[in-house]
């Protein structure tokens, strides 16, 4: 069993949150409050030093006395305008920095996302359906590339809204929904794996780090 | 990149310029060397001891900025050393040295004998670079004259992205065009969406059973497109609800969403001719906190036992918790979300699920709002381009690799040069 | 004015980032760098806005003695405590020789991270494991063809990614059939399906970004036509 | 062998429990969710006590990561972006630790950073574990020369983007507040061009996909990645397109990675729990559906 004070605190906090699974209770609520408080505080400190202090303040006033970057003032002003949201009277002014962020994100995403997730994906789908190796046909790879091509095309057709899903078009769309379901099924399986990993991590902490029952 | 002819022209022109520059430089160096020789000035050979064979350094080194790039490349050309011979050459290799901002020379490349050009792709704008090249023999190294310092430039157009720009423009223009068309009142066709008929049945069922309907518009704020689509669908649901006179409850996790929901419900009741039946209690704000909101909604479900639950909007981990509770109280559940990670949970726990973009299509279909309809149409055009390109590309790739058909390879190359932006 | 200025800001910020992809030349490349700096700074301010907001909301709760105000008090105490400790230790470490970080092992702030923040946030998400299990038992039904296909794919994935199904057939064969099958599903049908989804999403993002930049979409500044 | 028997008897106990649940469910008495929770606690924790070498095989996508890493020559500079926080640590931390150990043993130069505020803390924890390794401790590595932690910077994908121009603009000082220019390891490192590989450990957004969009496709960076299981399926199309070189998905990916690099760690010892928990979920789905079909037929 651990003799470290911190490990005990951590273990009790873990149990406190898990107690909600049985029933809502004051112990859970205390742990939840500590969680909200400590996490908000943690993030605030990280942003304070790594950004506001290190980048903004020392960027404008370099510690070695060099000339600072005057452009950073723009960011500082936008940031301060952001804080105006706290006031009901001049809260509307916070729309300026918000517009800036929304616009910048839109601009960056519009092209970058399009390049990586559309153009590059279209380009890399243009593969030969028949894959040969040496003299003969590599059947495994051939089936694979046929499957990829069919999945992409039929999936896109399913999400095509300008034409009714009838006839051959409807048939392809049907294949599309099957591939989409396989895709979702796989991500479902992976999600289970992820969540279970988290639980295993916690259990390992309780039985290993705290109680010392696992070596 | 977009047309090979164009590129050829350009290359031709640059080569011509380069040739002129080189000729000019050769002349200059010649004169310069003559001058040096006349003054019998100290040159590099004096450093070299008599025991090693002297080698002539390369001459006429010209460094030029690479065109149409983001200041990331400088091109070097030179005339090889006269000792660089095909047979029995004493010259083994050339070494390229770079001086950054008048610092010390740094070796950046070693090239085999016979080389007369090099591209340094490791430069930055805002720095001055000059270069010298050495002839290297078995036991000696002789430097050329350093080139003039040059700074790589950021050009006006990143030329190899021109096809990307074109495609972006086509889709962008199409979207704005369709939005405008829809605004002018032209009807744009959108296909029927499977889950939508289920809405009427589900509302009818709640009426028969005399139990309420629960509508969850996601946990995001009104700036999220998913939430907007959810609230739009709420309008349609409410029109049926008003006709059947069923009870509806819309708990929200953002106060702005509550305001929007109330407006929507009110309008729906007015449209259905039942403004008297509307009350503000139909939509309530609960809390911004994710799990707090879920706990409250689950409480509502267990107490009121709704006959039908709608989940339309943007959902995260709560999708699972909501759908499971709804299932356990025996509700018919209809969901729609664009978050691919949460779709699986809705598909297996709900009776009907609008998958991904179907949510937006449903919302555009129901509201016929120009903004939504136009975007959807523009995106469809994008998909049509992608589909065509993939189909032609796959056929061409198959033809060229399996049956070695030459022109198919050309088509494939052309398509790849358009879509591969690297 | 309250509406026009934000619209202009949105458009300029968006255009700079979109155009500089194609035109890295002055002034776009430079503007992109400067705007990028600004974004990071505004985001840091947004975090502090959240802190101040939380202080205000919980403070009001305590002041009015609303239900659960004691828990609100715990929130404030832990938050202010964490911030005070972190900032004190950060500045102390800055002036020390050799300089150290508030994040280094052995600081009180690191203690808070290791024994409060870490276990609490991990546990919060670990709870989902329980909910998934109970949903698997009570809600996940093969109620139609689509759901059935989804569940089957999920089955192979759960059983194939860990050596589970392969262990079951190990008396008969040594080849890891299910592990290979799950890898195949991921690399071909799933990669294809995800690609179709990704292309769709990319187009969607493009059109909504375009609407934002052109000022057609205005919900972020309070909506309305 | 002993472990095998314990595992089998465990399986038997849990199996009996499942049969009992099945019996009750079919009888129409859906058991309360608290019992399901309890059952999961047992399935997850009991295997933790069993020491058994899991029969895993390295999958091609993990193999690709290993090949990318092993192809680096000593002195190569690797940028490691830790884009995750404690909740995802059970999946990603083993990958980070295994990688760090391997890299330090093979004299790679490591530059850590984080796009998530808590990423650098995770990096420090991983480093602490790796530096405690006897072989690595014997090398007497120095901070700033062999490895460095740049810390966190806010701005998500904008940071990746800006680093394409210069690292220093985003990280004027490292985590210990030493100015960028006075760190020997970073001497000559201007931007991605001086980096031989970017390793990304990602639990969401910003993460691998943002690195692909803003660094790989724009600045031709070489990228390998470890992802949480939730995130991994979304990365597969990019894996096929060659935009990312290799992918480790979730805890099983981590276990395979540990196996391939021969750096046994946490993931390998967790994999049995993972197996049992998956089995439980699969059985729950079957039990629930069978009972559902039977009651539906009756109606």
PDB file of C-alpha atoms in Angstrom, chain B residues 24-281:
ATOM      1  CA  UNK B  24      27.388  37.585 -69.454  1.00  0.00           C
ATOM      2  CA  UNK B  25      28.930  36.100 -66.345  1.00  0.00           C
ATOM      3  CA  UNK B  26      31.491  34.170 -68.337  1.00  0.00           C
ATOM      4  CA  UNK B  27      32.547  37.381 -69.998  1.00  0.00           C
ATOM      5  CA  UNK B  28      32.732  39.189 -66.689  1.00  0.00           C
ATOM      6  CA  UNK B  29      34.743  36.492 -64.997  1.00  0.00           C
ATOM      7  CA  UNK B  30      37.055  36.345 -67.919  1.00  0.00           C
ATOM      8  CA  UNK B  31      37.718  40.067 -67.655  1.00  0.00           C
ATOM      9  CA  UNK B  32      37.968  39.799 -63.885  1.00  0.00           C
ATOM     10  CA  UNK B  33      40.492  36.966 -64.073  1.00  0.00           C
ATOM     11  CA  UNK B  34      42.484  38.891 -66.630  1.00  0.00           C
ATOM     12  CA  UNK B  35      42.599  41.803 -64.261  1.00  0.00           C
ATOM     13  CA  UNK B  36      43.680  39.568 -61.420  1.00  0.00           C
ATOM     14  CA  UNK B  37      46.349  38.001 -63.536  1.00  0.00           C
ATOM     15  CA  UNK B  38      47.600  41.439 -64.585  1.00  0.00           C
ATOM     16  CA  UNK B  39      47.942  42.518 -60.990  1.00  0.00           C
ATOM     17  CA  UNK B  40      49.456  39.113 -60.188  1.00  0.00           C
ATOM     18  CA  UNK B  41      47.429  39.328 -57.022  1.00  0.00           C
ATOM     19  CA  UNK B  42      47.446  36.697 -54.342  1.00  0.00           C
ATOM     20  CA  UNK B  43      45.015  34.016 -55.334  1.00  0.00           C
ATOM     21  CA  UNK B  44      44.063  30.724 -53.854  1.00  0.00           C
ATOM     22  CA  UNK B  45      46.820  28.829 -55.606  1.00  0.00           C
ATOM     23  CA  UNK B  46      49.418  30.591 -53.510  1.00  0.00           C
ATOM     24  CA  UNK B  47      48.025  28.881 -50.424  1.00  0.00           C
ATOM     25  CA  UNK B  48      48.500  25.524 -51.970  1.00  0.00           C
ATOM     26  CA  UNK B  49      51.872  23.963 -51.497  1.00  0.00           C
ATOM     27  CA  UNK B  50      53.795  22.941 -54.543  1.00  0.00           C
ATOM     28  CA  UNK B  51      53.520  19.249 -53.790  1.00  0.00           C
ATOM     29  CA  UNK B  52      49.842  18.949 -54.731  1.00  0.00           C
ATOM     30  CA  UNK B  53      48.474  19.187 -58.225  1.00  0.00           C
ATOM     31  CA  UNK B  54      46.645  22.458 -58.827  1.00  0.00           C
ATOM     32  CA  UNK B  55      43.067  22.266 -60.134  1.00  0.00           C
ATOM     33  CA  UNK B  56      41.132  25.028 -61.806  1.00  0.00           C
ATOM     34  CA  UNK B  57      38.037  26.010 -59.812  1.00  0.00           C
ATOM     35  CA  UNK B  58      34.675  26.229 -61.558  1.00  0.00           C
ATOM     36  CA  UNK B  59      33.937  29.647 -62.998  1.00  0.00           C
ATOM     37  CA  UNK B  60      30.992  31.936 -63.723  1.00  0.00           C
ATOM     38  CA  UNK B  61      28.926  30.933 -60.713  1.00  0.00           C
ATOM     39  CA  UNK B  62      25.503  32.530 -60.994  1.00  0.00           C
ATOM     40  CA  UNK B  63      22.893  32.280 -58.281  1.00  0.00           C
ATOM     41  CA  UNK B  64      19.307  33.159 -59.076  1.00  0.00           C
ATOM     42  CA  UNK B  65      16.054  33.115 -57.145  1.00  0.00           C
ATOM     43  CA  UNK B  66      13.730  30.299 -58.106  1.00  0.00           C
ATOM     44  CA  UNK B  67      10.559  31.688 -59.625  1.00  0.00           C
ATOM     45  CA  UNK B  68       7.026  31.157 -58.343  1.00  0.00           C
ATOM     46  CA  UNK B  69       7.814  29.822 -54.923  1.00  0.00           C
ATOM     47  CA  UNK B  70       7.627  30.817 -51.299  1.00  0.00           C
ATOM     48  CA  UNK B  71      11.233  31.991 -50.956  1.00  0.00           C
ATOM     49  CA  UNK B  72      12.470  28.527 -50.330  1.00  0.00           C
ATOM     50  CA  UNK B  73      14.819  27.835 -53.211  1.00  0.00           C
ATOM     51  CA  UNK B  74      17.854  29.340 -54.934  1.00  0.00           C
ATOM     52  CA  UNK B  75      19.238  27.978 -58.202  1.00  0.00           C
ATOM     53  CA  UNK B  76      22.973  27.804 -58.852  1.00  0.00           C
ATOM     54  CA  UNK B  77      24.639  27.375 -62.255  1.00  0.00           C
ATOM     55  CA  UNK B  78      28.325  27.448 -63.133  1.00  0.00           C
ATOM     56  CA  UNK B  79      30.773  26.534 -65.812  1.00  0.00           C
ATOM     57  CA  UNK B  80      32.673  23.396 -64.825  1.00  0.00           C
ATOM     58  CA  UNK B  81      36.370  23.564 -64.179  1.00  0.00           C
ATOM     59  CA  UNK B  82      38.585  23.116 -67.194  1.00  0.00           C
ATOM     60  CA  UNK B  83      40.151  20.223 -65.318  1.00  0.00           C
ATOM     61  CA  UNK B  84      36.802  18.452 -65.246  1.00  0.00           C
ATOM     62  CA  UNK B  85      37.374  15.979 -68.044  1.00  0.00           C
ATOM     63  CA  UNK B  86      35.515  12.897 -69.069  1.00  0.00           C
ATOM     64  CA  UNK B  87      38.593  10.712 -69.154  1.00  0.00           C
ATOM     65  CA  UNK B  88      41.415  10.642 -66.644  1.00  0.00           C
ATOM     66  CA  UNK B  89      40.099  13.644 -64.758  1.00  0.00           C
ATOM     67  CA  UNK B  90      42.064  14.796 -61.754  1.00  0.00           C
ATOM     68  CA  UNK B  91      38.922  16.418 -60.461  1.00  0.00           C
ATOM     69  CA  UNK B  92      36.893  14.065 -58.273  1.00  0.00           C
ATOM     70  CA  UNK B  93      33.957  16.166 -57.117  1.00  0.00           C
ATOM     71  CA  UNK B  94      32.574  19.645 -56.505  1.00  0.00           C
ATOM     72  CA  UNK B  95      31.619  20.899 -53.088  1.00  0.00           C
ATOM     73  CA  UNK B  96      29.048  23.625 -52.657  1.00  0.00           C
ATOM     74  CA  UNK B  97      29.548  26.078 -49.800  1.00  0.00           C
ATOM     75  CA  UNK B  98      27.012  28.576 -48.563  1.00  0.00           C
ATOM     76  CA  UNK B  99      27.654  31.808 -46.688  1.00  0.00           C
ATOM     77  CA  UNK B 100      24.601  32.977 -44.775  1.00  0.00           C
ATOM     78  CA  UNK B 101      24.492  36.690 -43.922  1.00  0.00           C
ATOM     79  CA  UNK B 102      28.266  37.108 -44.343  1.00  0.00           C
ATOM     80  CA  UNK B 103      29.076  34.336 -41.917  1.00  0.00           C
ATOM     81  CA  UNK B 104      31.431  31.440 -42.489  1.00  0.00           C
ATOM     82  CA  UNK B 105      31.133  29.131 -45.459  1.00  0.00           C
ATOM     83  CA  UNK B 106      29.185  25.961 -44.711  1.00  0.00           C
ATOM     84  CA  UNK B 107      29.410  22.904 -46.912  1.00  0.00           C
ATOM     85  CA  UNK B 108      25.907  22.031 -48.065  1.00  0.00           C
ATOM     86  CA  UNK B 109      26.434  19.569 -50.892  1.00  0.00           C
ATOM     87  CA  UNK B 110      28.922  17.355 -52.635  1.00  0.00           C
ATOM     88  CA  UNK B 111      28.355  16.803 -56.355  1.00  0.00           C
ATOM     89  CA  UNK B 112      30.032  14.444 -58.776  1.00  0.00           C
ATOM     90  CA  UNK B 113      32.383  15.705 -61.468  1.00  0.00           C
ATOM     91  CA  UNK B 114      30.526  17.010 -64.480  1.00  0.00           C
ATOM     92  CA  UNK B 115      27.853  18.785 -62.467  1.00  0.00           C
ATOM     93  CA  UNK B 116      27.064  22.344 -63.433  1.00  0.00           C
ATOM     94  CA  UNK B 117      23.945  23.193 -61.440  1.00  0.00           C
ATOM     95  CA  UNK B 118      22.445  22.831 -58.017  1.00  0.00           C
ATOM     96  CA  UNK B 119      19.305  23.977 -56.188  1.00  0.00           C
ATOM     97  CA  UNK B 120      19.524  24.936 -52.551  1.00  0.00           C
ATOM     98  CA  UNK B 121      16.086  24.299 -51.097  1.00  0.00           C
ATOM     99  CA  UNK B 122      17.084  25.135 -47.577  1.00  0.00           C
ATOM    100  CA  UNK B 123      16.919  28.916 -47.570  1.00  0.00           C
ATOM    101  CA  UNK B 124      14.710  31.496 -45.873  1.00  0.00           C
ATOM    102  CA  UNK B 125      13.500  34.893 -46.881  1.00  0.00           C
ATOM    103  CA  UNK B 126      15.097  37.677 -44.864  1.00  0.00           C
ATOM    104  CA  UNK B 127      18.622  36.289 -45.224  1.00  0.00           C
ATOM    105  CA  UNK B 128      21.382  37.011 -47.713  1.00  0.00           C
ATOM    106  CA  UNK B 129      23.103  34.034 -49.211  1.00  0.00           C
ATOM    107  CA  UNK B 130      26.236  33.757 -51.266  1.00  0.00           C
ATOM    108  CA  UNK B 131      27.931  30.622 -52.489  1.00  0.00           C
ATOM    109  CA  UNK B 132      31.251  29.319 -53.683  1.00  0.00           C
ATOM    110  CA  UNK B 133      32.088  26.003 -55.242  1.00  0.00           C
ATOM    111  CA  UNK B 134      35.321  24.126 -54.914  1.00  0.00           C
ATOM    112  CA  UNK B 135      37.014  21.721 -57.262  1.00  0.00           C
ATOM    113  CA  UNK B 136      38.191  18.757 -55.266  1.00  0.00           C
ATOM    114  CA  UNK B 137      41.079  16.577 -56.315  1.00  0.00           C
ATOM    115  CA  UNK B 138      42.714  13.664 -54.573  1.00  0.00           C
ATOM    116  CA  UNK B 139      44.461  15.826 -52.034  1.00  0.00           C
ATOM    117  CA  UNK B 140      43.414  19.369 -52.717  1.00  0.00           C
ATOM    118  CA  UNK B 141      40.454  21.729 -52.844  1.00  0.00           C
ATOM    119  CA  UNK B 142      40.268  25.002 -54.824  1.00  0.00           C
ATOM    120  CA  UNK B 143      37.430  27.482 -54.297  1.00  0.00           C
ATOM    121  CA  UNK B 144      35.726  29.568 -56.940  1.00  0.00           C
ATOM    122  CA  UNK B 145      34.957  33.225 -56.470  1.00  0.00           C
ATOM    123  CA  UNK B 146      31.988  33.770 -54.146  1.00  0.00           C
ATOM    124  CA  UNK B 147      28.750  34.730 -55.807  1.00  0.00           C
ATOM    125  CA  UNK B 148      27.011  38.016 -55.101  1.00  0.00           C
ATOM    126  CA  UNK B 149      24.802  37.828 -51.980  1.00  0.00           C
ATOM    127  CA  UNK B 150      21.183  37.220 -52.886  1.00  0.00           C
ATOM    128  CA  UNK B 151      17.979  37.016 -50.889  1.00  0.00           C
ATOM    129  CA  UNK B 152      15.304  34.507 -51.934  1.00  0.00           C
ATOM    130  CA  UNK B 153      12.030  36.197 -52.745  1.00  0.00           C
ATOM    131  CA  UNK B 154       8.473  35.357 -51.962  1.00  0.00           C
ATOM    132  CA  UNK B 155       6.694  35.468 -55.277  1.00  0.00           C
ATOM    133  CA  UNK B 156       3.264  36.760 -56.105  1.00  0.00           C
ATOM    134  CA  UNK B 157       1.859  33.409 -57.022  1.00  0.00           C
ATOM    135  CA  UNK B 158       2.804  29.973 -55.801  1.00  0.00           C
ATOM    136  CA  UNK B 159       2.681  28.533 -59.262  1.00  0.00           C
ATOM    137  CA  UNK B 160       2.316  24.855 -58.533  1.00  0.00           C
ATOM    138  CA  UNK B 161      -0.905  25.565 -56.647  1.00  0.00           C
ATOM    139  CA  UNK B 162      -2.702  27.049 -59.636  1.00  0.00           C
ATOM    140  CA  UNK B 163      -4.917  24.005 -60.217  1.00  0.00           C
ATOM    141  CA  UNK B 164      -5.963  24.043 -56.571  1.00  0.00           C
ATOM    142  CA  UNK B 165      -6.859  27.700 -56.902  1.00  0.00           C
ATOM    143  CA  UNK B 166      -8.960  26.957 -59.974  1.00  0.00           C
ATOM    144  CA  UNK B 167     -10.923  24.142 -58.360  1.00  0.00           C
ATOM    145  CA  UNK B 168     -11.501  26.232 -55.228  1.00  0.00           C
ATOM    146  CA  UNK B 169     -12.766  29.057 -57.420  1.00  0.00           C
ATOM    147  CA  UNK B 170     -15.135  26.802 -59.371  1.00  0.00           C
ATOM    148  CA  UNK B 171     -16.717  25.371 -56.224  1.00  0.00           C
ATOM    149  CA  UNK B 172     -16.737  28.740 -54.464  1.00  0.00           C
ATOM    150  CA  UNK B 173     -18.410  30.486 -57.358  1.00  0.00           C
ATOM    151  CA  UNK B 174     -20.915  27.636 -57.673  1.00  0.00           C
ATOM    152  CA  UNK B 175     -21.892  27.903 -54.019  1.00  0.00           C
ATOM    153  CA  UNK B 176     -22.439  31.655 -54.169  1.00  0.00           C
ATOM    154  CA  UNK B 177     -24.277  31.291 -57.484  1.00  0.00           C
ATOM    155  CA  UNK B 178     -26.656  28.673 -56.094  1.00  0.00           C
ATOM    156  CA  UNK B 179     -27.290  30.710 -52.948  1.00  0.00           C
ATOM    157  CA  UNK B 180     -28.163  33.711 -55.125  1.00  0.00           C
ATOM    158  CA  UNK B 181     -30.418  31.587 -57.366  1.00  0.00           C
ATOM    159  CA  UNK B 182     -32.248  30.186 -54.366  1.00  0.00           C
ATOM    160  CA  UNK B 183     -32.639  33.688 -52.971  1.00  0.00           C
ATOM    161  CA  UNK B 184     -34.335  34.810 -56.147  1.00  0.00           C
ATOM    162  CA  UNK B 185     -36.900  32.138 -55.503  1.00  0.00           C
ATOM    163  CA  UNK B 186     -35.850  29.467 -57.956  1.00  0.00           C
ATOM    164  CA  UNK B 187     -36.680  26.002 -56.679  1.00  0.00           C
ATOM    165  CA  UNK B 188     -33.628  23.772 -56.219  1.00  0.00           C
ATOM    166  CA  UNK B 189     -34.190  20.035 -56.159  1.00  0.00           C
ATOM    167  CA  UNK B 190     -33.127  17.983 -53.164  1.00  0.00           C
ATOM    168  CA  UNK B 191     -33.800  14.299 -52.875  1.00  0.00           C
ATOM    169  CA  UNK B 192     -36.169  12.802 -50.361  1.00  0.00           C
ATOM    170  CA  UNK B 193     -34.461  11.819 -47.133  1.00  0.00           C
ATOM    171  CA  UNK B 194     -35.433   8.506 -45.604  1.00  0.00           C
ATOM    172  CA  UNK B 195     -35.770   9.426 -41.930  1.00  0.00           C
ATOM    173  CA  UNK B 196     -38.091  12.354 -42.530  1.00  0.00           C
ATOM    174  CA  UNK B 197     -41.347  10.452 -43.058  1.00  0.00           C
ATOM    175  CA  UNK B 198     -40.665   8.733 -39.770  1.00  0.00           C
ATOM    176  CA  UNK B 199     -41.134  12.078 -38.029  1.00  0.00           C
ATOM    177  CA  UNK B 200     -44.877  12.203 -38.671  1.00  0.00           C
ATOM    178  CA  UNK B 201     -45.368   8.594 -37.575  1.00  0.00           C
ATOM    179  CA  UNK B 202     -43.374   9.174 -34.408  1.00  0.00           C
ATOM    180  CA  UNK B 203     -45.405  12.246 -33.484  1.00  0.00           C
ATOM    181  CA  UNK B 204     -48.614  10.361 -34.225  1.00  0.00           C
ATOM    182  CA  UNK B 205     -47.521   7.555 -31.969  1.00  0.00           C
ATOM    183  CA  UNK B 206     -46.892   9.934 -29.082  1.00  0.00           C
ATOM    184  CA  UNK B 207     -50.362  11.381 -29.554  1.00  0.00           C
ATOM    185  CA  UNK B 208     -51.960   7.942 -29.465  1.00  0.00           C
ATOM    186  CA  UNK B 209     -50.082   6.999 -26.335  1.00  0.00           C
ATOM    187  CA  UNK B 210     -50.790  10.337 -24.686  1.00  0.00           C
ATOM    188  CA  UNK B 211     -47.127  10.778 -23.797  1.00  0.00           C
ATOM    189  CA  UNK B 212     -44.851  13.748 -24.522  1.00  0.00           C
ATOM    190  CA  UNK B 213     -42.148  14.253 -27.139  1.00  0.00           C
ATOM    191  CA  UNK B 214     -38.582  15.152 -26.194  1.00  0.00           C
ATOM    192  CA  UNK B 215     -36.396  17.110 -28.606  1.00  0.00           C
ATOM    193  CA  UNK B 216     -32.655  17.581 -27.916  1.00  0.00           C
ATOM    194  CA  UNK B 217     -30.933  20.081 -30.268  1.00  0.00           C
ATOM    195  CA  UNK B 218     -27.384  18.982 -29.331  1.00  0.00           C
ATOM    196  CA  UNK B 219     -25.054  20.541 -26.794  1.00  0.00           C
ATOM    197  CA  UNK B 220     -23.437  23.230 -28.938  1.00  0.00           C
ATOM    198  CA  UNK B 221     -24.300  26.896 -29.273  1.00  0.00           C
ATOM    199  CA  UNK B 222     -26.060  28.626 -32.158  1.00  0.00           C
ATOM    200  CA  UNK B 223     -22.745  29.280 -33.938  1.00  0.00           C
ATOM    201  CA  UNK B 224     -22.545  25.576 -34.735  1.00  0.00           C
ATOM    202  CA  UNK B 225     -24.042  24.506 -38.076  1.00  0.00           C
ATOM    203  CA  UNK B 226     -25.319  21.267 -36.544  1.00  0.00           C
ATOM    204  CA  UNK B 227     -27.330  23.156 -33.933  1.00  0.00           C
ATOM    205  CA  UNK B 228     -28.805  25.425 -36.586  1.00  0.00           C
ATOM    206  CA  UNK B 229     -29.892  22.383 -38.587  1.00  0.00           C
ATOM    207  CA  UNK B 230     -31.349  20.812 -35.433  1.00  0.00           C
ATOM    208  CA  UNK B 231     -33.414  23.891 -34.613  1.00  0.00           C
ATOM    209  CA  UNK B 232     -34.655  24.037 -38.216  1.00  0.00           C
ATOM    210  CA  UNK B 233     -35.878  20.453 -37.976  1.00  0.00           C
ATOM    211  CA  UNK B 234     -37.475  21.317 -34.634  1.00  0.00           C
ATOM    212  CA  UNK B 235     -39.649  23.788 -36.535  1.00  0.00           C
ATOM    213  CA  UNK B 236     -40.979  21.049 -38.771  1.00  0.00           C
ATOM    214  CA  UNK B 237     -41.548  18.637 -35.862  1.00  0.00           C
ATOM    215  CA  UNK B 238     -43.447  21.343 -34.003  1.00  0.00           C
ATOM    216  CA  UNK B 239     -45.813  21.972 -36.894  1.00  0.00           C
ATOM    217  CA  UNK B 240     -46.932  18.337 -36.718  1.00  0.00           C
ATOM    218  CA  UNK B 241     -46.991  18.512 -32.927  1.00  0.00           C
ATOM    219  CA  UNK B 242     -49.242  21.569 -33.072  1.00  0.00           C
ATOM    220  CA  UNK B 243     -51.631  19.826 -35.470  1.00  0.00           C
ATOM    221  CA  UNK B 244     -51.866  16.721 -33.308  1.00  0.00           C
ATOM    222  CA  UNK B 245     -51.838  18.787 -30.124  1.00  0.00           C
ATOM    223  CA  UNK B 246     -49.142  16.686 -28.481  1.00  0.00           C
ATOM    224  CA  UNK B 247     -46.942  17.788 -25.579  1.00  0.00           C
ATOM    225  CA  UNK B 248     -43.353  18.716 -26.463  1.00  0.00           C
ATOM    226  CA  UNK B 249     -40.343  19.501 -24.313  1.00  0.00           C
ATOM    227  CA  UNK B 250     -37.061  20.989 -25.556  1.00  0.00           C
ATOM    228  CA  UNK B 251     -34.378  21.191 -22.848  1.00  0.00           C
ATOM    229  CA  UNK B 252     -31.272  23.089 -24.068  1.00  0.00           C
ATOM    230  CA  UNK B 253     -27.717  23.374 -22.847  1.00  0.00           C
ATOM    231  CA  UNK B 254     -27.203  26.952 -24.083  1.00  0.00           C
ATOM    232  CA  UNK B 255     -29.363  29.946 -23.324  1.00  0.00           C
ATOM    233  CA  UNK B 256     -29.121  31.228 -26.898  1.00  0.00           C
ATOM    234  CA  UNK B 257     -30.387  27.906 -28.204  1.00  0.00           C
ATOM    235  CA  UNK B 258     -33.343  28.196 -25.840  1.00  0.00           C
ATOM    236  CA  UNK B 259     -34.238  31.611 -27.253  1.00  0.00           C
ATOM    237  CA  UNK B 260     -33.980  30.292 -30.800  1.00  0.00           C
ATOM    238  CA  UNK B 261     -36.002  27.182 -29.939  1.00  0.00           C
ATOM    239  CA  UNK B 262     -38.805  29.234 -28.365  1.00  0.00           C
ATOM    240  CA  UNK B 263     -38.982  31.448 -31.447  1.00  0.00           C
ATOM    241  CA  UNK B 264     -39.107  28.406 -33.699  1.00  0.00           C
ATOM    242  CA  UNK B 265     -41.813  26.628 -31.714  1.00  0.00           C
ATOM    243  CA  UNK B 266     -43.907  29.793 -31.543  1.00  0.00           C
ATOM    244  CA  UNK B 267     -43.724  30.295 -35.313  1.00  0.00           C
ATOM    245  CA  UNK B 268     -44.631  26.655 -35.904  1.00  0.00           C
ATOM    246  CA  UNK B 269     -47.717  26.928 -33.702  1.00  0.00           C
ATOM    247  CA  UNK B 270     -48.765  30.107 -35.499  1.00  0.00           C
ATOM    248  CA  UNK B 271     -48.303  28.449 -38.901  1.00  0.00           C
ATOM    249  CA  UNK B 272     -50.418  25.532 -37.751  1.00  0.00           C
ATOM    250  CA  UNK B 273     -53.092  28.019 -36.621  1.00  0.00           C
ATOM    251  CA  UNK B 274     -52.796  27.201 -32.921  1.00  0.00           C
ATOM    252  CA  UNK B 275     -50.940  30.195 -31.424  1.00  0.00           C
ATOM    253  CA  UNK B 276     -53.031  29.857 -28.237  1.00  0.00           C
ATOM    254  CA  UNK B 277     -51.527  26.465 -27.433  1.00  0.00           C
ATOM    255  CA  UNK B 278     -47.968  27.787 -27.324  1.00  0.00           C
ATOM    256  CA  UNK B 279     -46.196  28.404 -24.034  1.00  0.00           C
ATOM    257  CA  UNK B 280     -42.631  29.352 -23.103  1.00  0.00           C
ATOM    258  CA  UNK B 281     -42.408  26.284 -20.866  1.00  0.00           C
TER     259      UNK B 281
END
